[in-house]
Short mmCIF file of C-alpha atoms and ligand atoms in Angstrom, two decimals:
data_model
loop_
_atom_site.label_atom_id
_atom_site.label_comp_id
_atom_site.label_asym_id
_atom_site.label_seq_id
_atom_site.Cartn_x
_atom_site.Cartn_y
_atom_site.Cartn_z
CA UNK A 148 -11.91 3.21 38.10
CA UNK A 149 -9.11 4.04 40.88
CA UNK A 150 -6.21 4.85 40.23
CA UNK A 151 -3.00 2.46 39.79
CA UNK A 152 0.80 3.44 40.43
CA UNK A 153 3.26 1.25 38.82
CA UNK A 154 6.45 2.34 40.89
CA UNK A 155 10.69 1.95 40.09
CA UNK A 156 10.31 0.32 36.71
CA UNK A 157 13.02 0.02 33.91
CA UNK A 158 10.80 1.49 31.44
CA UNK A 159 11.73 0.56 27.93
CA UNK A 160 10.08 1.32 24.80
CA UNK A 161 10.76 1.08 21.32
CA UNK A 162 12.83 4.02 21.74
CA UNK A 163 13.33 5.02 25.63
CA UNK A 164 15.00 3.19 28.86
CA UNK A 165 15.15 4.90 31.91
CA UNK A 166 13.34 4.53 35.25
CA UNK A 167 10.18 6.02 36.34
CA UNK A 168 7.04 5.52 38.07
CA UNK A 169 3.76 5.19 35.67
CA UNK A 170 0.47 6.59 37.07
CA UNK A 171 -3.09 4.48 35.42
CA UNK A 172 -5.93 6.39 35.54
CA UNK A 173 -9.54 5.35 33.81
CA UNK A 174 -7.11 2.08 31.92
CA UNK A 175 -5.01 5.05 30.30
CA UNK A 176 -1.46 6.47 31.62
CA UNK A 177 -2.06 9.50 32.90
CA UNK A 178 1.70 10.17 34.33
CA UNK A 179 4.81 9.45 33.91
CA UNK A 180 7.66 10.49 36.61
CA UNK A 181 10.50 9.69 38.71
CA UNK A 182 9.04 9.69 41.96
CA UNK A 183 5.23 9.59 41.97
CA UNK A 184 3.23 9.82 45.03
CA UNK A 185 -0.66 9.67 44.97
CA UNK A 186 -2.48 8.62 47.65
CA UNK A 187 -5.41 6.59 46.97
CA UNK A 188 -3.63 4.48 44.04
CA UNK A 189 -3.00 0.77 43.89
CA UNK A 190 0.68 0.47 44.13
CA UNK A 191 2.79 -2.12 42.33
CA UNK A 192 6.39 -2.23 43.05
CA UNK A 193 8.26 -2.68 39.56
CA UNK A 194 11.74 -2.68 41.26
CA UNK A 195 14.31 -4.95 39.11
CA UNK A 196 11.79 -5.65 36.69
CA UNK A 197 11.29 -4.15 33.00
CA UNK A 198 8.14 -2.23 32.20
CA UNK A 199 7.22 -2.70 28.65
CA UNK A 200 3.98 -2.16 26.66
CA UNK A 201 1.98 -5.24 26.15
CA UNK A 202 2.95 -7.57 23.42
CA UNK A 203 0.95 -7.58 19.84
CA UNK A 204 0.40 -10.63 18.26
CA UNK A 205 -0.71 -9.42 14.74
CA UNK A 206 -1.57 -12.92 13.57
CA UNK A 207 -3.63 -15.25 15.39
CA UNK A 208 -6.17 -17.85 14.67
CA UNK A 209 -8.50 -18.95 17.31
CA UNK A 210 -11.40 -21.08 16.92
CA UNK A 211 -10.59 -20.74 13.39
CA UNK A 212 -12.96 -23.83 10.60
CA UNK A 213 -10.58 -25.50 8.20
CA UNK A 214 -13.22 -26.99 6.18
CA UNK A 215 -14.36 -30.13 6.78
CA UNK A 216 -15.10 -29.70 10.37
CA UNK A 217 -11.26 -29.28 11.32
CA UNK A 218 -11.32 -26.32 13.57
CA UNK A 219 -8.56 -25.02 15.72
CA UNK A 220 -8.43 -25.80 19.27
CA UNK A 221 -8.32 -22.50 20.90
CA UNK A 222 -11.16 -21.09 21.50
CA UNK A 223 -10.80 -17.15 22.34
CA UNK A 224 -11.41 -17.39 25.67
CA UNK A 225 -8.63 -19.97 26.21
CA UNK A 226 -6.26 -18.47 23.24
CA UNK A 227 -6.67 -14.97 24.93
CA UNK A 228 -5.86 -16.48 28.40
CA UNK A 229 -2.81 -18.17 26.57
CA UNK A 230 -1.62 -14.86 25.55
CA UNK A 231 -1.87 -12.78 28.00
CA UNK A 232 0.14 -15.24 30.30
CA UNK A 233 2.62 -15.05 27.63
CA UNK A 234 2.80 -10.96 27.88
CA UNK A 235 0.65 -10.30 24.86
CA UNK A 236 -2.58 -7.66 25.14
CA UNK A 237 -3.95 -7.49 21.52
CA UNK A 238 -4.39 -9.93 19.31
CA UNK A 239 -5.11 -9.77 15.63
CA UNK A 240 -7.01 -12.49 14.14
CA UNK A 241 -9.11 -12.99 10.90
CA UNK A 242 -12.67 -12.73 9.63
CA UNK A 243 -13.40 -15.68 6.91
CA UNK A 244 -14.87 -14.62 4.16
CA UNK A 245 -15.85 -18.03 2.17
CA UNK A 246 -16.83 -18.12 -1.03
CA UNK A 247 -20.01 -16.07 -1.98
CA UNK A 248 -20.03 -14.71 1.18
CA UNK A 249 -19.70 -11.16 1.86
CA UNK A 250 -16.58 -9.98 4.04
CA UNK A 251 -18.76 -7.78 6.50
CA UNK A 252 -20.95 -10.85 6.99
CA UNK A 253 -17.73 -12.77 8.15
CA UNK A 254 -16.85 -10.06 9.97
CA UNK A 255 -19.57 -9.90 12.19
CA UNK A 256 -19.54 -13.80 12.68
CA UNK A 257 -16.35 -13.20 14.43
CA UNK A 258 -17.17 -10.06 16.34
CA UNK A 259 -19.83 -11.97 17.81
CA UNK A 260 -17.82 -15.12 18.93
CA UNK A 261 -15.32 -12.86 20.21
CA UNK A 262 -17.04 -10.61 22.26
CA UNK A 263 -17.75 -12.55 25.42
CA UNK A 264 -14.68 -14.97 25.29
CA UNK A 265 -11.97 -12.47 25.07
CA UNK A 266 -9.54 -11.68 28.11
CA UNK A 267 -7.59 -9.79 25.75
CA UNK A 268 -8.30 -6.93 23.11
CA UNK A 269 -8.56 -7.81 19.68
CA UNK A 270 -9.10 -6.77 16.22
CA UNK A 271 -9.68 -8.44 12.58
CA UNK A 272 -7.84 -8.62 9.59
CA UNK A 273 -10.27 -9.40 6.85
CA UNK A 274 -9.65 -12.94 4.64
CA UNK A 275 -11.04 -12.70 1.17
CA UNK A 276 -11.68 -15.74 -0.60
CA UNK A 277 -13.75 -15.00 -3.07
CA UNK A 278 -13.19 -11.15 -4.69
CA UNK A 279 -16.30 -10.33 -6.36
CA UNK A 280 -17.82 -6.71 -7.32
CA UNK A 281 -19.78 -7.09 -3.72
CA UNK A 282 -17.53 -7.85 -1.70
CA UNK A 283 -15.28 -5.21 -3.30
CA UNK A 284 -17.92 -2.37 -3.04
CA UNK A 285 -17.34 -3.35 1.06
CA UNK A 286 -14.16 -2.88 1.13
CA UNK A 287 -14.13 0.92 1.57
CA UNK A 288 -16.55 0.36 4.77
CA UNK A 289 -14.98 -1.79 6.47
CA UNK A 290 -11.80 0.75 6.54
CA UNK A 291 -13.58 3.48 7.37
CA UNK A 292 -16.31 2.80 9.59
CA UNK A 293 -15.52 -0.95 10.99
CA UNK A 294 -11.78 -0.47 11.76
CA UNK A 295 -11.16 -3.16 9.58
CA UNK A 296 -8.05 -1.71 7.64
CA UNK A 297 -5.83 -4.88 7.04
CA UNK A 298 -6.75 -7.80 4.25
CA UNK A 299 -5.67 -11.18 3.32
CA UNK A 300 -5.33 -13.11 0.41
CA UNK A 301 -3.89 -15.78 0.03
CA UNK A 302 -1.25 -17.49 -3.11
CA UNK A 303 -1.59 -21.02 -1.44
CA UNK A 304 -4.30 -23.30 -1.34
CA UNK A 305 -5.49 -23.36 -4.64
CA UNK A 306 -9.71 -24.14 -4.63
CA UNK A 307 -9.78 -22.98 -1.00
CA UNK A 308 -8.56 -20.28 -0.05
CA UNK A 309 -6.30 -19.19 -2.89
CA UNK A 310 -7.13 -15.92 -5.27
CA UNK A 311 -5.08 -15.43 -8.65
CA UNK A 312 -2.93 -12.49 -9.52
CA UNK A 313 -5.85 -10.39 -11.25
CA UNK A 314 -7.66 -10.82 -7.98
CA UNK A 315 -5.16 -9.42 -6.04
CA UNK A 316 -4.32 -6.57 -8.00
CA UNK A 317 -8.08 -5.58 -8.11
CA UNK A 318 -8.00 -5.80 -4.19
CA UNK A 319 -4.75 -4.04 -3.76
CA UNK A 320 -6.00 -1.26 -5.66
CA UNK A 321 -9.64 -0.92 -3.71
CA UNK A 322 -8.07 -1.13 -0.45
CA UNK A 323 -4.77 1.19 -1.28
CA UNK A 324 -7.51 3.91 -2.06
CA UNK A 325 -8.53 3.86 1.05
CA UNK A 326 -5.21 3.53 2.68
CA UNK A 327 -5.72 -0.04 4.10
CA UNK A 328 -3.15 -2.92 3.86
CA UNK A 329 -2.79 -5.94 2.09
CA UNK A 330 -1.34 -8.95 3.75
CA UNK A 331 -0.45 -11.82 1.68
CA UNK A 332 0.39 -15.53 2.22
CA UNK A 333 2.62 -15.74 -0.53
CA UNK A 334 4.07 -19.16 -1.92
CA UNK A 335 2.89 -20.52 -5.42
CA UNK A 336 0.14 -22.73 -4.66
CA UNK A 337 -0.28 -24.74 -8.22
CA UNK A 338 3.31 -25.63 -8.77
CA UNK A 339 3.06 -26.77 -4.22
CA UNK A 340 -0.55 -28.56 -5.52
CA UNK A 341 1.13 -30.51 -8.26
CA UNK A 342 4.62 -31.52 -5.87
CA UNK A 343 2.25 -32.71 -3.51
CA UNK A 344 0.23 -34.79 -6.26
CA UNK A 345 3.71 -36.24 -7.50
CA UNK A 346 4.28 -37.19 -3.56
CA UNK A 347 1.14 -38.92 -3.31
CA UNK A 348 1.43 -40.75 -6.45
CA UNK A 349 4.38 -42.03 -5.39
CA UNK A 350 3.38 -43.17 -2.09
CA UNK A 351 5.19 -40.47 -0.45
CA UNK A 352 2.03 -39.67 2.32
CA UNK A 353 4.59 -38.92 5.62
CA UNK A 354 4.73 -35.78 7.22
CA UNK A 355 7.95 -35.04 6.04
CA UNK A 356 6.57 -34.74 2.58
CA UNK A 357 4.50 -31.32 3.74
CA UNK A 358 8.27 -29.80 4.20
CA UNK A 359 9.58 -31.33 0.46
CA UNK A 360 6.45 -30.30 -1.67
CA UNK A 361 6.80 -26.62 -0.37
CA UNK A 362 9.74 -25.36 -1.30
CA UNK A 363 11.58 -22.18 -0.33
CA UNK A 364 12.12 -20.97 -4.02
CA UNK A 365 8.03 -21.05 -4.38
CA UNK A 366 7.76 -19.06 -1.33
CA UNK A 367 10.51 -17.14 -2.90
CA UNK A 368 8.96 -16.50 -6.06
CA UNK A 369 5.71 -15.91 -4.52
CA UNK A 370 6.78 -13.06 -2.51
CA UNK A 371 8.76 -11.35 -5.89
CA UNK A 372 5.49 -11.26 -7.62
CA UNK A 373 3.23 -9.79 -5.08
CA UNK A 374 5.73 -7.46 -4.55
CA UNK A 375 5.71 -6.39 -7.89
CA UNK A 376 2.07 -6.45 -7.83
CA UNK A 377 1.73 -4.06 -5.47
CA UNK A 378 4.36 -2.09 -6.56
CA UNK A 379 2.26 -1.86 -9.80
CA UNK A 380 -0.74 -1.09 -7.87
CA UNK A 381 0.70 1.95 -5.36
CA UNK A 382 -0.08 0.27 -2.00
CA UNK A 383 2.36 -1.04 0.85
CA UNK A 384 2.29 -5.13 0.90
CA UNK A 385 2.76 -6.97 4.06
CA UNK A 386 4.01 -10.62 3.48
CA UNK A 387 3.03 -12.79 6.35
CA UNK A 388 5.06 -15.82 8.10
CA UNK A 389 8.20 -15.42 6.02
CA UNK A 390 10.69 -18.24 6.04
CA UNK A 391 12.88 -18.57 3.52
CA UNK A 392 15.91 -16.70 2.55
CA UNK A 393 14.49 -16.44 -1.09
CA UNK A 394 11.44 -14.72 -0.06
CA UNK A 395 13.57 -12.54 2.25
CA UNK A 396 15.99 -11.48 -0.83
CA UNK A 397 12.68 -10.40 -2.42
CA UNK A 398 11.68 -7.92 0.24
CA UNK A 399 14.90 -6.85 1.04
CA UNK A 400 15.25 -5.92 -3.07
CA UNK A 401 11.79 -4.18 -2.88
CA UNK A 402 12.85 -2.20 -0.06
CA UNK A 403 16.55 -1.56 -1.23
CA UNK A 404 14.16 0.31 -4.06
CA UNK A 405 11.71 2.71 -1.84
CA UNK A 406 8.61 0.21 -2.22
CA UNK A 407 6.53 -0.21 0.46
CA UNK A 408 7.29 -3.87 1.30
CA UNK A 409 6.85 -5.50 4.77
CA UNK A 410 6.97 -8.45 6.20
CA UNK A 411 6.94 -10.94 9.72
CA UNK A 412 8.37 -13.70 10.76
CA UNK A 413 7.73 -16.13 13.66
CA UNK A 414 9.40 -17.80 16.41
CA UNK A 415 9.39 -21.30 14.88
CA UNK A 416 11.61 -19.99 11.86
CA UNK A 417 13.66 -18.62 14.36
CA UNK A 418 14.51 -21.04 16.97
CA UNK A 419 13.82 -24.34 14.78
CA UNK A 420 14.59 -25.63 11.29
CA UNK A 421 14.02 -28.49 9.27
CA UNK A 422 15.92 -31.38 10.80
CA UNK A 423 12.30 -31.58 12.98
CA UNK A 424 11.06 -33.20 9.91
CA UNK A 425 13.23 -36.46 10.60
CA UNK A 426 11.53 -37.08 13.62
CA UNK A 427 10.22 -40.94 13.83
CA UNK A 428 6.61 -41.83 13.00
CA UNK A 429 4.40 -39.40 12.92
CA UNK A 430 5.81 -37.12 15.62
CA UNK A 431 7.12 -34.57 13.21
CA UNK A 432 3.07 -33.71 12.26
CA UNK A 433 3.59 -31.46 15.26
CA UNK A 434 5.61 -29.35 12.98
CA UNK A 435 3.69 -29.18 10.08
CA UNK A 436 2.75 -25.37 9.63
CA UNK A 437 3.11 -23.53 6.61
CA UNK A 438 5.64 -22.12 4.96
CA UNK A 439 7.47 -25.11 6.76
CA UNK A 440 10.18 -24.88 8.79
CA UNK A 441 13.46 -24.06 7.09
CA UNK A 442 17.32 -24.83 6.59
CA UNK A 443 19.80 -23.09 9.41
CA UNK A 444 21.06 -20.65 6.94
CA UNK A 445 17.66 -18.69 6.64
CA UNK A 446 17.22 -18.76 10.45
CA UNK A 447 20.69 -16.79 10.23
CA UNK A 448 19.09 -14.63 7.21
CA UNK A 449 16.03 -13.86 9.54
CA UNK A 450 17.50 -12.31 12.47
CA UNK A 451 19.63 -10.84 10.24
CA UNK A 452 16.60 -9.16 8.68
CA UNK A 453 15.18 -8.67 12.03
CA UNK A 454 18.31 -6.86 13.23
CA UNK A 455 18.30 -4.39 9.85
CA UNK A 456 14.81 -3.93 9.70
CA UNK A 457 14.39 -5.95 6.65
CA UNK A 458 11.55 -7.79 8.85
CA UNK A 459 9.06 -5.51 11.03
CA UNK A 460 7.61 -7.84 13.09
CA UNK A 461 7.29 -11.31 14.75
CA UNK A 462 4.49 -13.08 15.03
CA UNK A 463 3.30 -16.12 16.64
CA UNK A 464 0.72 -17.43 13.44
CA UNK A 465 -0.83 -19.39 16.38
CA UNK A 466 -3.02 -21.90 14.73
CA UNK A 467 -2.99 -24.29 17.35
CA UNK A 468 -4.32 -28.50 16.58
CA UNK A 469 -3.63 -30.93 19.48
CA UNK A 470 -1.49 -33.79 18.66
CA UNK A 471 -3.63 -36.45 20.03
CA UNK A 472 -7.24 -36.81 18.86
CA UNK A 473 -8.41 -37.53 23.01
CA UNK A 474 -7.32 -34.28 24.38
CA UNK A 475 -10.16 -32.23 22.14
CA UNK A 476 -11.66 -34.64 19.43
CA UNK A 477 -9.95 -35.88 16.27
CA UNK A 478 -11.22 -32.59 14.51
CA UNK A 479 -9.33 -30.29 16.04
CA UNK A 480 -6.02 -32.44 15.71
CA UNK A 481 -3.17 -33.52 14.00
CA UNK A 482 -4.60 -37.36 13.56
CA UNK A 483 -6.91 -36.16 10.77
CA UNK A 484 -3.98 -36.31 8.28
CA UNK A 485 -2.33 -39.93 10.05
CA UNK A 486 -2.40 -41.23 6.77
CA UNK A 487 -1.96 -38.50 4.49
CA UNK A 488 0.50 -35.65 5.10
CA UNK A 489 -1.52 -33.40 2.44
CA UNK A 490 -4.79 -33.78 5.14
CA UNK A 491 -2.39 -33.23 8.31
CA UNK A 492 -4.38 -29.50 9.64
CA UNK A 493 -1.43 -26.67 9.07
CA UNK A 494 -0.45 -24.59 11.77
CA UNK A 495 0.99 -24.66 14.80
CA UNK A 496 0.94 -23.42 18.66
CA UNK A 497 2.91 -20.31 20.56
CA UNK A 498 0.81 -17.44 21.51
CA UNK A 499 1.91 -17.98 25.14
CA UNK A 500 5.57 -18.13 24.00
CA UNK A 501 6.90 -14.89 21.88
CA UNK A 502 7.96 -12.72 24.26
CA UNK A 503 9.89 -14.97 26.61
CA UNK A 504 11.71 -16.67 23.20
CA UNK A 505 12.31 -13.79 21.73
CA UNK A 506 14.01 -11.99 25.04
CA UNK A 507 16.24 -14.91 25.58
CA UNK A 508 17.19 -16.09 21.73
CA UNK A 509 17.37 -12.32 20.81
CA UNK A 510 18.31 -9.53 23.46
CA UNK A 511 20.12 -12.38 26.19
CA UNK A 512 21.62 -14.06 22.71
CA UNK A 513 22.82 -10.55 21.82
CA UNK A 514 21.22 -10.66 18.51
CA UNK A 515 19.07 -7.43 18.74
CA UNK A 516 18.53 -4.77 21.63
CA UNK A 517 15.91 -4.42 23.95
CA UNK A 518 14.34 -1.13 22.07
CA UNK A 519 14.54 -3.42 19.35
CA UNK A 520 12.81 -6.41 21.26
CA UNK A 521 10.02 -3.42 22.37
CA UNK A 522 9.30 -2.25 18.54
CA UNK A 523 9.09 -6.11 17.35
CA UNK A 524 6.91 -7.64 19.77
CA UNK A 525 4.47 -4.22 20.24
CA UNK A 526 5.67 -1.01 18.91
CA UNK A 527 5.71 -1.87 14.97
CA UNK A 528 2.54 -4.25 15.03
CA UNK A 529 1.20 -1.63 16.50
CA UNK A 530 1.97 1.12 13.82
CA UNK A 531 1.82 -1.45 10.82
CA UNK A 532 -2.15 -2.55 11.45
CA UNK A 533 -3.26 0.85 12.61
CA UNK A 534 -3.41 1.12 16.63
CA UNK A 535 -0.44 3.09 17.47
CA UNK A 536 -0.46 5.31 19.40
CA UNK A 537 -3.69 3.63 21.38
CA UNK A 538 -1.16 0.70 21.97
CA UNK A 539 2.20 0.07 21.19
CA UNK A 540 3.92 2.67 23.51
CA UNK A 541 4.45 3.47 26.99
CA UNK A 542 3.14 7.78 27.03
CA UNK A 543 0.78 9.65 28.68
CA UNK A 544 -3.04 9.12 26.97
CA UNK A 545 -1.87 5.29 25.77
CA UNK A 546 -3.61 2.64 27.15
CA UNK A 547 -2.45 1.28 30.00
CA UNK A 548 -1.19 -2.14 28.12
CA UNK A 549 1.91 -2.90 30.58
CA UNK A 550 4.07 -6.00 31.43
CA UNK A 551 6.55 -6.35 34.27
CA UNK A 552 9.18 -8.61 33.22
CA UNK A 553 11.43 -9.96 35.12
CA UNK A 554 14.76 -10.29 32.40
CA UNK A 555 16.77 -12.78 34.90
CA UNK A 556 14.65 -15.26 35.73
CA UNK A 557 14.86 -18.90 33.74
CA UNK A 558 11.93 -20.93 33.27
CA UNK A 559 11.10 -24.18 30.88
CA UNK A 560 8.90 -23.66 28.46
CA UNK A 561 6.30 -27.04 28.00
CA UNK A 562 2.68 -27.74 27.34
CA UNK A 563 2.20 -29.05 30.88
CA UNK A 564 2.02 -25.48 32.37
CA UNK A 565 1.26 -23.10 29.37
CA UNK A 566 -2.79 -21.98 29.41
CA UNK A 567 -3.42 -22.79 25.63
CA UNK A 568 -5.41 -25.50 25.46
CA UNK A 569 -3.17 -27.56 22.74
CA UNK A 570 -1.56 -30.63 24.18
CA UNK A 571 2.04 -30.14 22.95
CA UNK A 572 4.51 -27.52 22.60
CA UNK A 573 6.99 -26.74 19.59
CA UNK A 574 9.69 -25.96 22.29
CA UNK A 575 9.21 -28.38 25.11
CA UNK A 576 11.67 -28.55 27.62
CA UNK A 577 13.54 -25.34 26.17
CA UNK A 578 15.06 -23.19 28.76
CA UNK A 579 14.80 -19.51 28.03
CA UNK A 580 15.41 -16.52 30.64
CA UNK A 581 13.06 -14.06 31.21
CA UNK A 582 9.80 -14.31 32.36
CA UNK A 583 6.88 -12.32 32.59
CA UNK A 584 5.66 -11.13 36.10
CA UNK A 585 2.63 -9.44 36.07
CA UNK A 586 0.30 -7.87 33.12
CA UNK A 587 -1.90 -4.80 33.09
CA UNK A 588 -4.94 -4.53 30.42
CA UNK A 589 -5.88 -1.35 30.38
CA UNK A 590 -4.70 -0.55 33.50
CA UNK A 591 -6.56 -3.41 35.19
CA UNK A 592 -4.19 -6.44 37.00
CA UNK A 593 -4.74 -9.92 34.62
CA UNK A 594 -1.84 -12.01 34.82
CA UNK A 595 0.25 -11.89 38.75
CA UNK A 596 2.88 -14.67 38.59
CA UNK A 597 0.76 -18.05 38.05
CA UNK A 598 -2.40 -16.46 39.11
CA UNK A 599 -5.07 -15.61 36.90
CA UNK A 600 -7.07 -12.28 37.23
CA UNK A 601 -8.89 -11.62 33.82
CA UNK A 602 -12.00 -12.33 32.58
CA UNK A 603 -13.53 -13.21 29.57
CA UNK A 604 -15.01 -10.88 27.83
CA UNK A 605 -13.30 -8.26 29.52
CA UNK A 606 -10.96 -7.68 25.97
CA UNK A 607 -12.32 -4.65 23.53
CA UNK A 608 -12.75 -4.82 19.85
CA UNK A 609 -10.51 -2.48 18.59
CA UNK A 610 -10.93 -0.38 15.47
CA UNK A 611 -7.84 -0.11 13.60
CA UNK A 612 -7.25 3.32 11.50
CA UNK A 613 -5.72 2.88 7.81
CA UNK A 614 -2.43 2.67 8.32
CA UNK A 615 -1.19 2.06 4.93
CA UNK A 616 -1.42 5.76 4.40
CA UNK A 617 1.22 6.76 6.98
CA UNK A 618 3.86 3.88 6.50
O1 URP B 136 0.16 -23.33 8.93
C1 URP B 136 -0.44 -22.29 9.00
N1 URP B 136 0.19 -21.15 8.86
N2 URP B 136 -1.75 -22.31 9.22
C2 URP B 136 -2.60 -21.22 9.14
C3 URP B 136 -3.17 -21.07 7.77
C4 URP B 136 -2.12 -20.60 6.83
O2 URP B 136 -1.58 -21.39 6.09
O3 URP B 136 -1.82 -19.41 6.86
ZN1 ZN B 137 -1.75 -17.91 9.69
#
């Protein structure tokens, strides 16, 4: 491959910020300097812009069955594209394990969708549904020799997706022996199952209801006792999409007391809260993910958490259904729950739109710094799920993940020019500054401006190494 010389960057990482020229060589950095010259490179001139490592989204579901038939509406090829015009280069998604299935099995149904639709790299956390001695006796496997080190279970859904406490501890304790992580979606799903039965009964089928029959002290209590599960067990825990200031209080406890707790948030519980539910009709479905979204004072307790490292990460949990049944087929939208909030598909779009939110409600809204911005969007997915030092980081021997981001310009943010193919956008209209430029996979040009130079297929699995024994 020749050779590619990004020159008079702001380099930041999650640590450094200086200037520098950054020499590609084979899709790794090979140099690092302050005045490069090498003749037969590609040169790009980073001058005024920031050079950052590519963004991590560590939770991600494209082309992802809901049962039923309800699938999401990003496919990987188009959810890749989608992120990488948003600054992200790996994504981590999930590999289904349904019930009586075994969690290699699932695994390689979603290597082989993957494979020739990604623009992207990618890797899998595992989903177990269904924890029998089998798909234990896997486990160990798929850490070692698959690169599979991260798996999910979930407190929520109860008959679907849901495993119980004893379930939990049995997996916590099969995958902490290998040094793996568990990732949980904690919020007590009986007590949510029977306020949403109560709802119904009542008559109570808008979407607003999806927001009042999932509380924030069920999240809340959800996330204490996993905690203390694992805490039981030996093994770091990694609660995903937190929202609510009750589950935050649990972590931040945990933590105040040496255990291994983590946890992300995402963009939605930062930049939007629960007033979305009084939207007219049936518009507020758009915002019907779960946990829901929240009250103003935990958006304050979030990037308060993100500040003091009480929260690692931010992810997008892109789990994108169109709003309207034409643009992609009433499957794969909103309109399956019209007349039930309980059947409305949960989730909701943003892969394309971390980075830029983040910049401009975080560093530009002086909430955190822009090392900070660097370790939340890339460095600390990166070390949490096992790819760091691969990724993550700008250093000689990393790959060449890069993005050249321009921190002045403003842009609006709307579904009629993001690349995902969902047909609304939780923050249309919002103005945010900063925007990305260009994007480097692997040292290779994908995303110039509004132009388009990846490929599918051209993203890598990427085996992930166990890093629940080094956090
Ligand atoms: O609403 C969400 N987060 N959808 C994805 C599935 C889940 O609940 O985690
Ligand atoms: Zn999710």
């Amino acid at each position: 491959m020749s050779k590619v010389l990004v020159k008079n960057g702001r380099i930041v990482t999650a640590i450094d910020d200086y200037l520098g020229d950054i020499l590609i060589e084979n899709g790794r950095i090979d140099a690092i300097g302050r005045s490069l010259d090498v003749a037969d490179a590609e040169v790009h001139d980073a001058d005024g812009l920031l050079v950052m490592p590519g963004g991590i989204d560590a939770h991600v579901h494209m082309e992802t069955p809901m049962g039923n038939g309800v699938e999401t509406c990003d496919s990987f090829e188009t959810g890749t594209r989608s992120a990488a015009f948003g600054g992200t280069t790996t994504i981590v998604d999930f590999a289904q394990q349904f019930k009586g299935d075994s969690p290699k099995a699932a695994l390689e149904r979603r290597l082989a969708a993957a494979e020739p639709q990604c623009n992207i790299d990618y890797g899998f956390h595992a989903i177990l549904t269904d924890v029998h001695e089998q798909a234990l006796s896997e486990l160990p496997d798929m850490v070692n020799r698959e690169g599979v080190s991260s798996f999910k279970l979930y407190m929520a859904y109860p008959d679907v997706l849901m495993v119980d406490d004893a379930d939990i501890y049995r997996t916590m304790r099969k995958v902490g022996d290998h040094g793996g992580m568990v990732n949980l979606h904690a919020e007590n799903g009986v007590v949510i199952q029977a306020l949403i039965e109560e709802a119904l009964a009542a008559g109570n089928t808008s979407p607003k209801y999806h927001q009042l029959t999932r509380p924030q002290l069920m999240e809340g209590e959800a996330t204490h006792r996993v905690i203390r599960i694992a805490e039981l067990a030996e093994v770091p825990v990694y609660i995903v999409h937190l929202s609510a200031r009750e589950a935050l209080e649990a972590v931040v406890e945990a933590r105040d007391r040496g255990i291994h707790a983590f946890a992300e948030t995402c963009p939605h519980y930062l930049f939007l809260d629960n007033s979305e539910y009084d939207r007219p009709g049936f518009d507020s479905a758009k915002f019907v993910m779960t946990p829901p979204l929240r009250d103003r004072e935990c958006q304050e307790a979030l990037w308060r958490g993100l500040r003091f490292d009480d929260l690692q990460v931010v992810s997008t949990d892109h789990c994108p259904f169109c709003f309207n049944e034409k643009a992609h087929g009433l499957l794969k939208s909103k309109q399956v729950g019209h007349d039930d909030f309980s059947k409305i598909p949960n989730g909701a779009p943003g892969v394309e739109f971390r980075l830029p939110l983040l910049f401009d409600g975080g560093v530009k809204g002086g909430r955190i710094n822009l090392n900070r911005f660097v370790q939340l969007m890339s460095t600390a997915p990166a070390k949490m799920f096992g790819l760091f030092p691969r990724k993550g980081t700008i250093a000689v021997g990393s790959d060449a993940d890069l993005v050249l981001f321009d921190a002045n310009e403003t842009h609006t943010l709307s579904a009629k020019t993001h690349h995902s193919n969902v047909d609304y956008s939780l923050f249309e209209g919002r103005e945010v500054t900063g925007k990305v430029r260009k994007v480097f996979l692997r040292g290779e040009l994908i995303v110039d401006g509004d132009q388009w130079l990846g490929r599918a297929g051209m993203g890598q699995f990427q085996k992930r190494s166990a890093s629940g024994r080094v956090l």
